[in-house]
Each structure stands twice: as C-alpha cells, then as structure tokens.
XYZ file of C-alpha atoms in Angstrom:
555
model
C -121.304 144.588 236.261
C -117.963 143.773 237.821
C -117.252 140.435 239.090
C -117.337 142.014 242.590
C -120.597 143.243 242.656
C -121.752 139.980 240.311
C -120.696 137.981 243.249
C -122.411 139.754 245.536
C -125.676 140.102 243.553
C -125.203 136.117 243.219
C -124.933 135.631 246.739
C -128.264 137.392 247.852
C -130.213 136.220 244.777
C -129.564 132.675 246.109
C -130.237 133.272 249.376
C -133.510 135.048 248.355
C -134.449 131.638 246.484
C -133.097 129.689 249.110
C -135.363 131.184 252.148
C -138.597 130.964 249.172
C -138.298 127.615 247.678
C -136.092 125.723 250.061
C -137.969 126.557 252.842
C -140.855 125.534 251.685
C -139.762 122.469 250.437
C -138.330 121.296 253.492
C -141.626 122.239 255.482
C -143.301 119.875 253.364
C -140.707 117.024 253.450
C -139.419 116.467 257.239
C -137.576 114.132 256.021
C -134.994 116.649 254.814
C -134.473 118.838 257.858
C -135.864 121.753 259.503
C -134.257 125.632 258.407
C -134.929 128.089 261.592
C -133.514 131.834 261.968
C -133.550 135.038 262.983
C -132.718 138.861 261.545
C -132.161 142.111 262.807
C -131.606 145.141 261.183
C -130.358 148.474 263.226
C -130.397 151.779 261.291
C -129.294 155.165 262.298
C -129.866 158.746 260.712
C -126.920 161.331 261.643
C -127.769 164.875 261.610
C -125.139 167.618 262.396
C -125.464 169.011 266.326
C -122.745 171.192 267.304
C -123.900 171.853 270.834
C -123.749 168.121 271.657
C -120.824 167.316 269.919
C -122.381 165.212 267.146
C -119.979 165.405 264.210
C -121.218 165.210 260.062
C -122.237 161.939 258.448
C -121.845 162.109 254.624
C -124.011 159.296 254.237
C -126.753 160.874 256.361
C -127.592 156.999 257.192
C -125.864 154.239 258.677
C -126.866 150.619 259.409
C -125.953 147.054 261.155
C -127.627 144.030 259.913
C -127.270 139.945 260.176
C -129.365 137.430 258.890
C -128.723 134.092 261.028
C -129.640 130.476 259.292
C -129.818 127.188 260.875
C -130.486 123.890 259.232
C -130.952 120.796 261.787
C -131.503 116.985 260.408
C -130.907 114.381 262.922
C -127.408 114.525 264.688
C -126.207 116.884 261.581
C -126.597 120.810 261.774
C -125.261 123.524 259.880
C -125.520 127.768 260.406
C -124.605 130.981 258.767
C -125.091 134.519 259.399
C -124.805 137.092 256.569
C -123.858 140.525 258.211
C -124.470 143.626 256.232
C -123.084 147.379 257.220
C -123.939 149.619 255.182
C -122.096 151.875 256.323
C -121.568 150.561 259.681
C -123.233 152.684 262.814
C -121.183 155.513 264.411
C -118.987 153.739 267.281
C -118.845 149.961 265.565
C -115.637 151.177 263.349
C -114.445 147.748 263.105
C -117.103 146.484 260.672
C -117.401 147.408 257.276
C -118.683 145.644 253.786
C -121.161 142.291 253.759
C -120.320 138.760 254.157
C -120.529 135.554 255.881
C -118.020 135.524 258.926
C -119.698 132.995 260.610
C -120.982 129.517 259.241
C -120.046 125.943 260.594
C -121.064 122.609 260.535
C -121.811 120.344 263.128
C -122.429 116.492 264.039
C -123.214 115.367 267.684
C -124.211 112.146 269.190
C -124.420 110.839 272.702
C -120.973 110.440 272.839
C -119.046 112.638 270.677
C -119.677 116.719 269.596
C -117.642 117.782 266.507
C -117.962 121.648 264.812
C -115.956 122.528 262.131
C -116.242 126.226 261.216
C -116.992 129.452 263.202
C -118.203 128.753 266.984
C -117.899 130.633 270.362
C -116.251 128.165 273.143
C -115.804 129.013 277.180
C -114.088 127.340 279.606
C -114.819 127.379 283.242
C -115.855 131.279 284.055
C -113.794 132.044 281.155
C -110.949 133.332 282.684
C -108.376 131.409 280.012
C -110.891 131.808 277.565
C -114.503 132.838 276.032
C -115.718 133.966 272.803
C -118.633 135.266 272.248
C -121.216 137.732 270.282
C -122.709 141.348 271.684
C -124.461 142.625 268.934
C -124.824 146.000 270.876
C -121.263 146.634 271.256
C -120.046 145.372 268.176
C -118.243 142.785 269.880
C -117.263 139.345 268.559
C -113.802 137.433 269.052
C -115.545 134.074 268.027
C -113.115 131.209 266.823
C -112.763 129.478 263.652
C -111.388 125.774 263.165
C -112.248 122.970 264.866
C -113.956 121.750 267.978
C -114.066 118.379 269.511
C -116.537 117.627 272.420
C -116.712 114.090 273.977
C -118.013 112.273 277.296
C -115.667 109.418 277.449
C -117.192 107.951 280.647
C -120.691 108.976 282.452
C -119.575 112.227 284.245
C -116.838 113.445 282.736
C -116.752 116.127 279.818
C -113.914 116.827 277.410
C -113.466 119.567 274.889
C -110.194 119.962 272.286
C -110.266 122.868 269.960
C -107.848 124.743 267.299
C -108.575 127.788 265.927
C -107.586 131.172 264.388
C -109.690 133.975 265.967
C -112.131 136.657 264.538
C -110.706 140.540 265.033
C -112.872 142.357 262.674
C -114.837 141.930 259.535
C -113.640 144.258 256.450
C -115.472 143.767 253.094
C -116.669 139.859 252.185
C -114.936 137.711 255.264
C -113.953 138.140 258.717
C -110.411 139.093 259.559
C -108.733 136.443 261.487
C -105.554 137.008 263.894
C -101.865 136.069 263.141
C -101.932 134.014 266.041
C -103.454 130.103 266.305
C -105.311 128.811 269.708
C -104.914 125.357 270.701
C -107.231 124.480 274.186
C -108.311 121.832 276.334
C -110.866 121.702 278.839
C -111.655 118.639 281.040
C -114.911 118.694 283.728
C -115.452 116.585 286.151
C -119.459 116.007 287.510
C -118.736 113.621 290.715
C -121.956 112.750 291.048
C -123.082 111.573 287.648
C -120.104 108.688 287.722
C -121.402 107.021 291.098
C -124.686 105.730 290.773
C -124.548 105.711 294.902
C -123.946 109.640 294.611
C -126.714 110.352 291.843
C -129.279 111.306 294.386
C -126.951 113.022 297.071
C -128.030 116.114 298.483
C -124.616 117.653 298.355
C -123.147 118.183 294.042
C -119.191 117.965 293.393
C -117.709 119.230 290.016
C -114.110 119.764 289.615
C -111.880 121.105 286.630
C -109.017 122.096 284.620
C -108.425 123.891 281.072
C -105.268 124.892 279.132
C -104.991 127.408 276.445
C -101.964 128.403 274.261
C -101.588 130.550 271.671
C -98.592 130.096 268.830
C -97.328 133.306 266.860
C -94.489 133.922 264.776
C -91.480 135.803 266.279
C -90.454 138.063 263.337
C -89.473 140.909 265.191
C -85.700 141.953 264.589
C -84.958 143.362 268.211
C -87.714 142.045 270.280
C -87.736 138.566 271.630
C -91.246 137.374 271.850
C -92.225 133.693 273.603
C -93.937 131.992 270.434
C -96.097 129.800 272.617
C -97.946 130.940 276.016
C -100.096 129.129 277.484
C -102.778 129.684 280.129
C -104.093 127.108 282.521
C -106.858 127.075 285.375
C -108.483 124.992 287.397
C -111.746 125.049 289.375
C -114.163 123.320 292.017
C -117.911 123.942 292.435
C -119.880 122.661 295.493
C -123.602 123.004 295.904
C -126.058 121.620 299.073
C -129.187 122.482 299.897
C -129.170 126.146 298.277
C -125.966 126.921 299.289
C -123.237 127.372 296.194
C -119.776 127.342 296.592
C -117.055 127.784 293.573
C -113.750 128.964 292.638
C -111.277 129.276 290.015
C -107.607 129.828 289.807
C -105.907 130.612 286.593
C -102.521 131.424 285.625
C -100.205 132.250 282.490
C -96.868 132.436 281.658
C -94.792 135.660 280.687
C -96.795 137.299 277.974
C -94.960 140.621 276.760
C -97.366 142.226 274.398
C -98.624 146.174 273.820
C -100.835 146.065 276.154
C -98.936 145.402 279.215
C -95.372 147.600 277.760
C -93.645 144.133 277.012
C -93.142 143.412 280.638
C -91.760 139.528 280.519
C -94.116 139.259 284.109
C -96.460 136.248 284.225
C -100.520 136.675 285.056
C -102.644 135.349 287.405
C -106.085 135.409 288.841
C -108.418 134.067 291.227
C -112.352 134.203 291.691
C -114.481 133.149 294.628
C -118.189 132.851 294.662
C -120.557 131.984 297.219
C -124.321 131.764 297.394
C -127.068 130.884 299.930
C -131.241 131.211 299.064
C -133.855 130.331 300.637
C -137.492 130.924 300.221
C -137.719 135.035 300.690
C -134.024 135.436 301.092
C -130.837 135.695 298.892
C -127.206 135.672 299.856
C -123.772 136.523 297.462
C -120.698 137.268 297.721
C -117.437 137.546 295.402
C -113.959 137.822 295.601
C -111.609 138.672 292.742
C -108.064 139.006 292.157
C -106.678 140.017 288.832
C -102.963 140.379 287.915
C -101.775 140.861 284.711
C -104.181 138.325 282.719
C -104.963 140.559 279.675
C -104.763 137.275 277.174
C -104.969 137.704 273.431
C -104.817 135.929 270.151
C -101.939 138.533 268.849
C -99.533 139.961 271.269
C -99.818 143.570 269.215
C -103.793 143.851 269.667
C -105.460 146.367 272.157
C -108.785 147.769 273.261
C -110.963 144.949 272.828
C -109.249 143.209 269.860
C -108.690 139.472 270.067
C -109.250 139.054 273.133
C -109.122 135.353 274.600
C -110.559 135.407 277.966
C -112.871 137.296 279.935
C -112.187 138.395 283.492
C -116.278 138.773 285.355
C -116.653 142.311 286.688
C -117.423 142.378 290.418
C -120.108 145.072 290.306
C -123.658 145.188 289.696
C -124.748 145.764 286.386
C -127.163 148.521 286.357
C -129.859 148.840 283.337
C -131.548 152.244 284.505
C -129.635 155.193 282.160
C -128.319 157.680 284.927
C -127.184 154.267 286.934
C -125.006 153.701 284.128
C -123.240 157.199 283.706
C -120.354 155.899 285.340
C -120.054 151.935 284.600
C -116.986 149.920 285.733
C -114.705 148.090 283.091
C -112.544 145.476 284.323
C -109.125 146.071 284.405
C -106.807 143.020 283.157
C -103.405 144.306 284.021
C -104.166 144.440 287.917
C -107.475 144.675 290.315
C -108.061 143.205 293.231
C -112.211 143.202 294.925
C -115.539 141.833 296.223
C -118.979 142.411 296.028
C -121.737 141.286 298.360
C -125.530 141.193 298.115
C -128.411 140.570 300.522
C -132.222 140.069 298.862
C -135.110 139.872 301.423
C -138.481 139.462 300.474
C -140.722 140.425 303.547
C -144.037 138.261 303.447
C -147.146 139.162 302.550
C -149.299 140.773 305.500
C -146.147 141.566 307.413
C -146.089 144.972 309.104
C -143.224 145.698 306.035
C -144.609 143.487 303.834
C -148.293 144.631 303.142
C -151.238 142.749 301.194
C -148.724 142.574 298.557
C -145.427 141.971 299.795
C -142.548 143.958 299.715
C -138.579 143.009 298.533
C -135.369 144.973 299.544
C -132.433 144.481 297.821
C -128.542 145.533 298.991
C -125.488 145.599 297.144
C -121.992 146.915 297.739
C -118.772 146.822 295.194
C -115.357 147.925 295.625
C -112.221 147.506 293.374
C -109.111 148.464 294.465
C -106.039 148.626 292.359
C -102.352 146.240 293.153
C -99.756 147.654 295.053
C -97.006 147.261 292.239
C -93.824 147.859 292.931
C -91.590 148.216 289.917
C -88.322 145.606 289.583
C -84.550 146.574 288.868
C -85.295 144.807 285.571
C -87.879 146.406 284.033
C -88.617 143.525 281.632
C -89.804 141.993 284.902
C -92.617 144.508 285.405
C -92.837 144.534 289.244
C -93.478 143.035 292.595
C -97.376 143.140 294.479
C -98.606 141.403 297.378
C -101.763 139.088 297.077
C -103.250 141.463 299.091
C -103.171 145.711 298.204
C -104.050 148.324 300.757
C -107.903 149.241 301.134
C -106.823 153.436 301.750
C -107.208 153.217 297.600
C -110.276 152.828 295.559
C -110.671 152.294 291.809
C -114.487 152.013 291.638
C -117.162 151.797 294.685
C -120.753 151.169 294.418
C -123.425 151.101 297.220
C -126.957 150.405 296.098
C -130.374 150.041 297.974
C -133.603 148.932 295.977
C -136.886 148.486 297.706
C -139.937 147.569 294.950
C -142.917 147.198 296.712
C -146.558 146.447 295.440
C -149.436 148.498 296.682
C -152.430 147.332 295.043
C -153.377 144.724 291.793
C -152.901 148.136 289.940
C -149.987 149.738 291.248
C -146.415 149.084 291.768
C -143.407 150.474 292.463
C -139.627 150.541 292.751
C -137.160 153.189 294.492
C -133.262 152.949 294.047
C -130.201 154.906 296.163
C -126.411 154.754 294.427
C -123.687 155.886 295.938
C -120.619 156.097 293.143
C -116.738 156.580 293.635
C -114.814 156.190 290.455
C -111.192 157.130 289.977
C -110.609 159.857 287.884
C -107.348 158.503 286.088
C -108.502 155.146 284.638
C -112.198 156.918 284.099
C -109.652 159.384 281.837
C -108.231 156.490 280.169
C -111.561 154.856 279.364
C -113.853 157.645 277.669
C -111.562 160.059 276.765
C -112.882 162.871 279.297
C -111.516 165.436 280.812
C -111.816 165.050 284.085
C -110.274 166.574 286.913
C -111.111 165.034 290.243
C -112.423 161.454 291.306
C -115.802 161.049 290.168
C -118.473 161.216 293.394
C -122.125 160.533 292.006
C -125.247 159.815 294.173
C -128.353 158.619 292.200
C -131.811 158.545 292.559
C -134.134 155.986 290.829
C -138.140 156.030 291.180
C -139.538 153.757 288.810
C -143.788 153.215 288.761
C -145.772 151.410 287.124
C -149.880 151.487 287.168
C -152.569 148.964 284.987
C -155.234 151.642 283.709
C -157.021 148.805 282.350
C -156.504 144.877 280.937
C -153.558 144.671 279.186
C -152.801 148.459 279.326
C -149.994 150.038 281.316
C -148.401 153.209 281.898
C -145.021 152.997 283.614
C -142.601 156.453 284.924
C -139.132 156.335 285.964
C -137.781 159.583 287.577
C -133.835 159.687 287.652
C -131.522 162.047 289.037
C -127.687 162.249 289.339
C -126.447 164.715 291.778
C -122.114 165.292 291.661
C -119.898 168.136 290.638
C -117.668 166.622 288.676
C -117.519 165.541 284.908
C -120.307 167.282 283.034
C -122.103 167.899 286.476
C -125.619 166.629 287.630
C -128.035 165.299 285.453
C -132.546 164.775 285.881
C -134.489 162.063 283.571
C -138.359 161.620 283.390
C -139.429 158.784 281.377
C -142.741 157.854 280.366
C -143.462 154.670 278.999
C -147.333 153.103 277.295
C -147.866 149.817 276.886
C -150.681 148.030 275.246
C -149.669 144.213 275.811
C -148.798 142.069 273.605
C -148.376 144.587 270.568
C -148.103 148.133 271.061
C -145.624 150.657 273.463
C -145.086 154.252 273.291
C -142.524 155.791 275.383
C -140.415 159.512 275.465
C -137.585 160.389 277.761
C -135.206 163.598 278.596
C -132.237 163.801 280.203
C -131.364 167.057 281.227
C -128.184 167.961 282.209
C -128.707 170.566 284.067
C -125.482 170.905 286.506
C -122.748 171.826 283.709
C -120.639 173.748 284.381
C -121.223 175.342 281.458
C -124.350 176.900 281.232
C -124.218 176.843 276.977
C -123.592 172.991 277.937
C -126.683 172.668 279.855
C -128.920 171.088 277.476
C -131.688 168.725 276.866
C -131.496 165.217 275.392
C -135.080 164.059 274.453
C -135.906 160.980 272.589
C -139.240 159.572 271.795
C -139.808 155.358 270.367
C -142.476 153.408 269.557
C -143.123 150.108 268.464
C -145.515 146.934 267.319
C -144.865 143.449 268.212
C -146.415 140.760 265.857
C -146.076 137.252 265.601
C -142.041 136.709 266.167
C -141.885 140.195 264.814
C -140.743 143.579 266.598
C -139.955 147.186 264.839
C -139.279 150.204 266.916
C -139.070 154.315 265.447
C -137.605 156.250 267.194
C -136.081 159.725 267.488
C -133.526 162.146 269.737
C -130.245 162.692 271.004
C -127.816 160.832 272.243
C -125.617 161.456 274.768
C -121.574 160.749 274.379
C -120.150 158.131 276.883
C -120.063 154.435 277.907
C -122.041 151.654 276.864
C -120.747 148.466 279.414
C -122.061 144.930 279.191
C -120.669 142.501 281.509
C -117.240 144.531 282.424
C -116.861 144.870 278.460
C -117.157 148.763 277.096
C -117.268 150.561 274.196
C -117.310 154.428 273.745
C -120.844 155.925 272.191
C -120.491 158.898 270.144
C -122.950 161.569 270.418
C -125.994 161.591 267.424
C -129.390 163.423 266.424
C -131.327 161.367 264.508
C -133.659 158.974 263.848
C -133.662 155.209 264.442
C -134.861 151.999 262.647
C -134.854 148.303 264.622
C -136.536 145.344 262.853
C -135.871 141.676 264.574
C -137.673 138.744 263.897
C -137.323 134.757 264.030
C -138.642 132.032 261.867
C-alpha cells in the first residue's frame, strides 16, 4: 500500500472509530461536549442516449458526498466536513478526489466571536461580499483564515476578517486563490444603544463594509492594481410592517478577464421596500448594477472566486417548465425592478369561499446599460444612471391564485409570461438560438387527502413558444403517505421541436422513505440539458439516463 492510499485508509479508519467510540463516550460524559452532524450522499448512473444528447460515462457511476462534524463544549466549537467524489457527478467538473476543505475552530463569548479556519462571511446584502455553500450547484467560494466578530458597545456589531478563498477542490485539500481578502464590516442597531428607543415602534440600523483584495502583479506587459477595494454602505428602516432598506456599493478600477481589462470602476445600488398587513403583502425592488463582477483572482471566470453576490430581481420559480428559462444576474451591467402584490381574500367572501382564497402578482424586468464606449478603451465606457426601457434583457409576469375548496381538496393555478434575450441566453447555455425567447406557461398544481395522512398531489405544466427547442407539456403525479413514504413519476414531453426526431419524452419516476432524521430517494429517467439557477447563480446541466441514489441524514 502506498503512502497515498495508507493515508487515506488512515483517515477514514479514524473517523470510523471516532463517530463509534467517541461518540459514545461523549454521550455519556456531558462534561466533554456534544458531536452533532449531518451526511449526504448523491449518486448518479450514466447510460449512453444519443437522441437526448447524453454522452458515455466510463465509470458507468458517479457520486457527490460530505460528511459534516460539529463538536460544541461551552463557548468552544470546532467542524469538519469530509467531501468524497468519486468520480464527481456530470456538470460539478470542479471537484474531484476526497478530503477535508472545510474545518475551523471557533470561541465566542458575549463580547467577542473568533473562527480560525474555513467559514462563509456576508456583509450587508452581500454586494462587496458573501461566501457561501450550494450543494446542488456545486458551488462554494467559502474563505479560509481568520475571523474576528465583536460588540464593543450595546448596539453596535463589528466583524474583521483575512482570508485566502476556496476555487475548487482537486484530490486531498481545497484549492485556494492567488489572491488574499482583507474586510471590515461595521453595523449599527440604533435602537439597542438607547434604552429610551428599545421599545420604539419605528427600528433604525445603519452600515458600512470594506473589502480589498491583494494579488501579485507579475505580468510583464499588463499593469494590474495590486490592491482594490470595495466599499458599501446601507440603512434599513422598519415601522409598523412597513420595511424600508438600501445599499450602495462601489469599487475601484478592477481590470480582470472578465470585464476585457477595462481600468472602469463598479458600482451598484439596491432598493427594497415592503408593506404587510394581515391578508395583504406589498414589495418592490430596484437594482442597478455596473460593472461589480468582484473576485478573489483577477484571471477567474464563470463562477470561480467570486467575492460578492449581486440579488437577482426576479422571482424564483420552483415548478420545472417555470424554470426553462431562469434569469442569471449579470455583473458587468443591469439595471431593474420587480414588484409584488399578495392578497388573501377572507374566508366567506364572495372570492374567498369557506376556505379562503390567495392571489398572488409579480412582475420583473431587467434591462441592460446604455454603454457608450470611451476614446480610451482602457476606460471601458460612459452610461447614464438611468438606460432606455425600448430594451429588455429578461421580463417576467406571473399570476398565482391557490384556492382551497374543501378539508380535502386544494388547489393552485399559475400564468407566466417570459421575454428573454436571445444573445446573453446564447452566452449562458450554450444554445443555439435564433430569436428572443417568448414563453407563456401554464401551471395547475392539485392536491386531494384520500384519507389521514395520505395524499395524492398532480401538477399539469405546459410551455407554449416557438423558439429554442419549441413547446413543451408535463404531468406529474405525486403519493404521499405522511411522515414516511412518497411515490411520484413525471414526463416532460417536448412536443413542439422543431424537429420531429427531437420530439421526445423525458420520464422519470422516484420514491422514497423518511425515518427518524433519515431520507433515501430511487429514482430513475432522463434528464433534460439546460439551466439549473439558485438565487441569480447558474450552472449548466448536462443531459443523463440513469438511475439515482440520495441518502441524507443528521445526528
């Protein structure tokens, strides 16, 4: 046995005795601690489908795993997570091998927060910076150094970090970027410092954060800034259910690959406003983004290393066909708003029925910045604050009315109407596409008790437009015996291609058990290629035939 694979052997063999005998032992002594967790494995078959595009696997098999541990004793706690791929999943390319990439320590009091190790951080809405973990999009730029968090006075909140950022994880450890990240975050809660203010109707919070990152110039022709920095600040208000807040950030010239080494600084600027009352719900956003893509190493791209995270103003849609055309936010220059209205009529109303009945409105639109390119072209270009509203990036309209017809029986219908520009939808997937996307989508989603604790729900789903791959129809049927068992089996059916050897069926069938803090799922079918979005962030989703594998649990 190599000392490679000896190492590795070692390291699971403890861990193995670790989660047997030291678990045990501290469950008898509290004295020493508590160790909680949680698992998940993800496993994939690949088979071969020409007619969707699915390409060979010469495993056959692929697989995404962690193992997260967490010891607590008194102000001290400590975590790992052992990640496993095996190989990794079609689409998650930048994860290979097994290892710890995360563990830290930690030591908090009343006063004073300290982590030393691997830790996710956000300032403000993040727009200078947030880490953070999607599993499901094999996403994680968390930090690694050293994090300070103190309350110097009642009311006021302080955070100092320094770190070197996580890009990837190749083999045994976590690649880390070339760059270092230095920030500072100060928050102000008004109303905590006055004792006089502690019971006021009407909440203050104010803030400010900086963020640099330092890297090496070693580029011969190139001159690259070694430090640029990012700094924001923000206000909150709050009274009586209505919510108030915005954010301004801004960062100094930035050339990088992203933005073609334009010397132009960034800047962006997010309102948000709320009102809710009982059986109504008010929102609306503004958002301006101009060339704030922000990253640990000026020569990333994609999704690599980045520092901040600009909020997407559209509605994030969960139903599958709802989601054939999702909306990535676009750093280098957006401008847009989105507005919602939730009404809940009351029970016995004409509209509102025994039950009661809720409608819910939403409209997005991004447009893109009027840029107008400089004599210089190291300076980028010129835009006013505000672009012209003639041009559309991405528009959504969206009506849901859910309504409740018996103890039994519910239900829940759902209108979209979708513009997306063809160019950046290009850019994004990959696609082929030759006009601006126009989709219209139809959402009936039911759901009827047959009995205690059983429950069969149906979505039906259709996509009508003519471009892309053309319209698409989904029937879903879903059985549910709570808390432990579901069934469910779904096809999409693309039947609008313009290609009638293209018009084909996608079914998949899962089921699953829940026990204890326990879940598996089986499944089996086809995916379909595209766009998996979560929160603005995207990653492209090759298409497979196979079966699936998910085990989670906690302890």
């Amino acid at each position: 046995m190599n000392s490679e694979k000896k190492t590795k052997y070692s390291f699971k063999v403890a861990i193995a005795a670790f989660l047997l005998f030291g678990g045990n032992l501290l469950a008898q002594s509290p004295d020493l601690g508590q160790i909680h967790g949680n698992f998940e494995v993800d496993a994939q078959s690949y088979t071969a489908d020409s007619l969707i595009g699915a390409p060979e696997f010469p495993e056959k098999i692929g697989s995404n795993s962690f193992l997260n541990l967490l010891y607590t004793r008194g102000n001290f706690e400590a975590g790992m997570r052992y990640e496993a791929y095996y190989p990794t999943l079609q689409g998650f390319t930048r994860n290979q091998g097994a290892g710890i990439p995360y563990r830290y320590a930690r030591y908090r009091t009343d006063k004073v927060d300290i982590t030393a190790g691997t830790f996710y951080e956000q300032f403000g809405s993040g727009m200078v910076l947030r880490t953070y973990e999607q599993w499901g999009l094999g996403f994680d730029n968390s930090l690694d150094g050293v994090r300070v968090k103190s309350q110097p006075v009642k009311g006021v909140y302080v955070t100092g970090l320094i770190a070197k950022q996580r890009n990837a994880f190749s083999n045994t450890v976590a690649d880390l970027s070339d760059g270092t990240v230095r920030g500072f975050d100060g928050e102000w809660a008004i109303n905590e410092s006055f004792d006089s203010l502690a019971s006021a109707k009407t909440r203050i919070r104010v803030g400010a954060s900086f963020v640099s990152r330092f890297q090496a110039d070693n580029d011969p022709v190139q001159i690259y800034p070694e430090n640029v920095s990012a700094m924001a600040g923000r206000a909150s208000f709050n009274r009586s259910g209505f919510n108030l807040s915005a954010e301004y950030a801004y960062k100094i010239n930035d050339p990088s690959s992203v933005n073609n080494l334009i010397y132009k600084p960034g800047n962006g600027l997010l309102v948000m406003g709320s009102y809710a009352r009982k059986g109504l719900g008010i929102s609306a956003q503004f958002k301006r983004i101009d060339n704030m893509d922000f990253r640990s190493d000026r020569a990333a791209t994609f999704n690599n290393l980045t520092l901040n995270f600009l909020p997407p103003q559209t509605k994030q849609h969960t139903y599958r066909l709802a989601t054939l055309f999702p909306w990535a936010t676009q750093a280098l220059g957006e401008w847009g708003m989105q507005a919602e209205v939730l009404y809940r009529f009351k029970r016995g109303s004409a509209l509102g029925g025994k039950y009661g009945t809720t409608v819910a409105f939403n409209f997005s639109r991004i447009n893109p910045l009027d840029k107008t390119p400089t004599a210089d072209p190291f300076d980028g270009y010129t835009t006013p604050f505000m672009g012209k509203m003639d041009s559309v990036l991405f528009q959504d309209i969206n009506l849901e009315i859910s309504h409740k017809f018996s103890k039994k029986f519910k239900a829940s219908f759902s209108y979209l109407h979708i513009n997306y520009n063809e160019s950046l939808f290009h850019q994004l997937t990959g696609f082929d596409a030759s006009k601006d996307v126009t989709a219209e989508v139809q959402i009936l989603d039911m759901s009827y008790k047959l009995r205690k604790k059983h429950t069969l729900r149906m979505e039906f789903q259709h996509c009508y437009t003519k471009q892309e791959f053309g319209s698409w129809a989904m029937i879903l049927a879903e059985y549910t015996i709570s808390p432990h068992f579901f069934i469910a089996a779904f096809d999409e059916y693309n039947y609008g291609n313009a290609q009638e050897d293209k018009r084909l069926h996608y079914f998949t069938g899962t089921g699953g058990v829940n026990w204890d803090n326990y879940r598996l799922q089986l499944g089996y079918g086809r995916q379909r290629a595209g766009v998996i979005c979560v929160g603005g962030v995207c990653r492209t989703v090759p298409a497979s035939n196979g079966f699936s594998l998910s085990l989670t649990g906690s302890f």
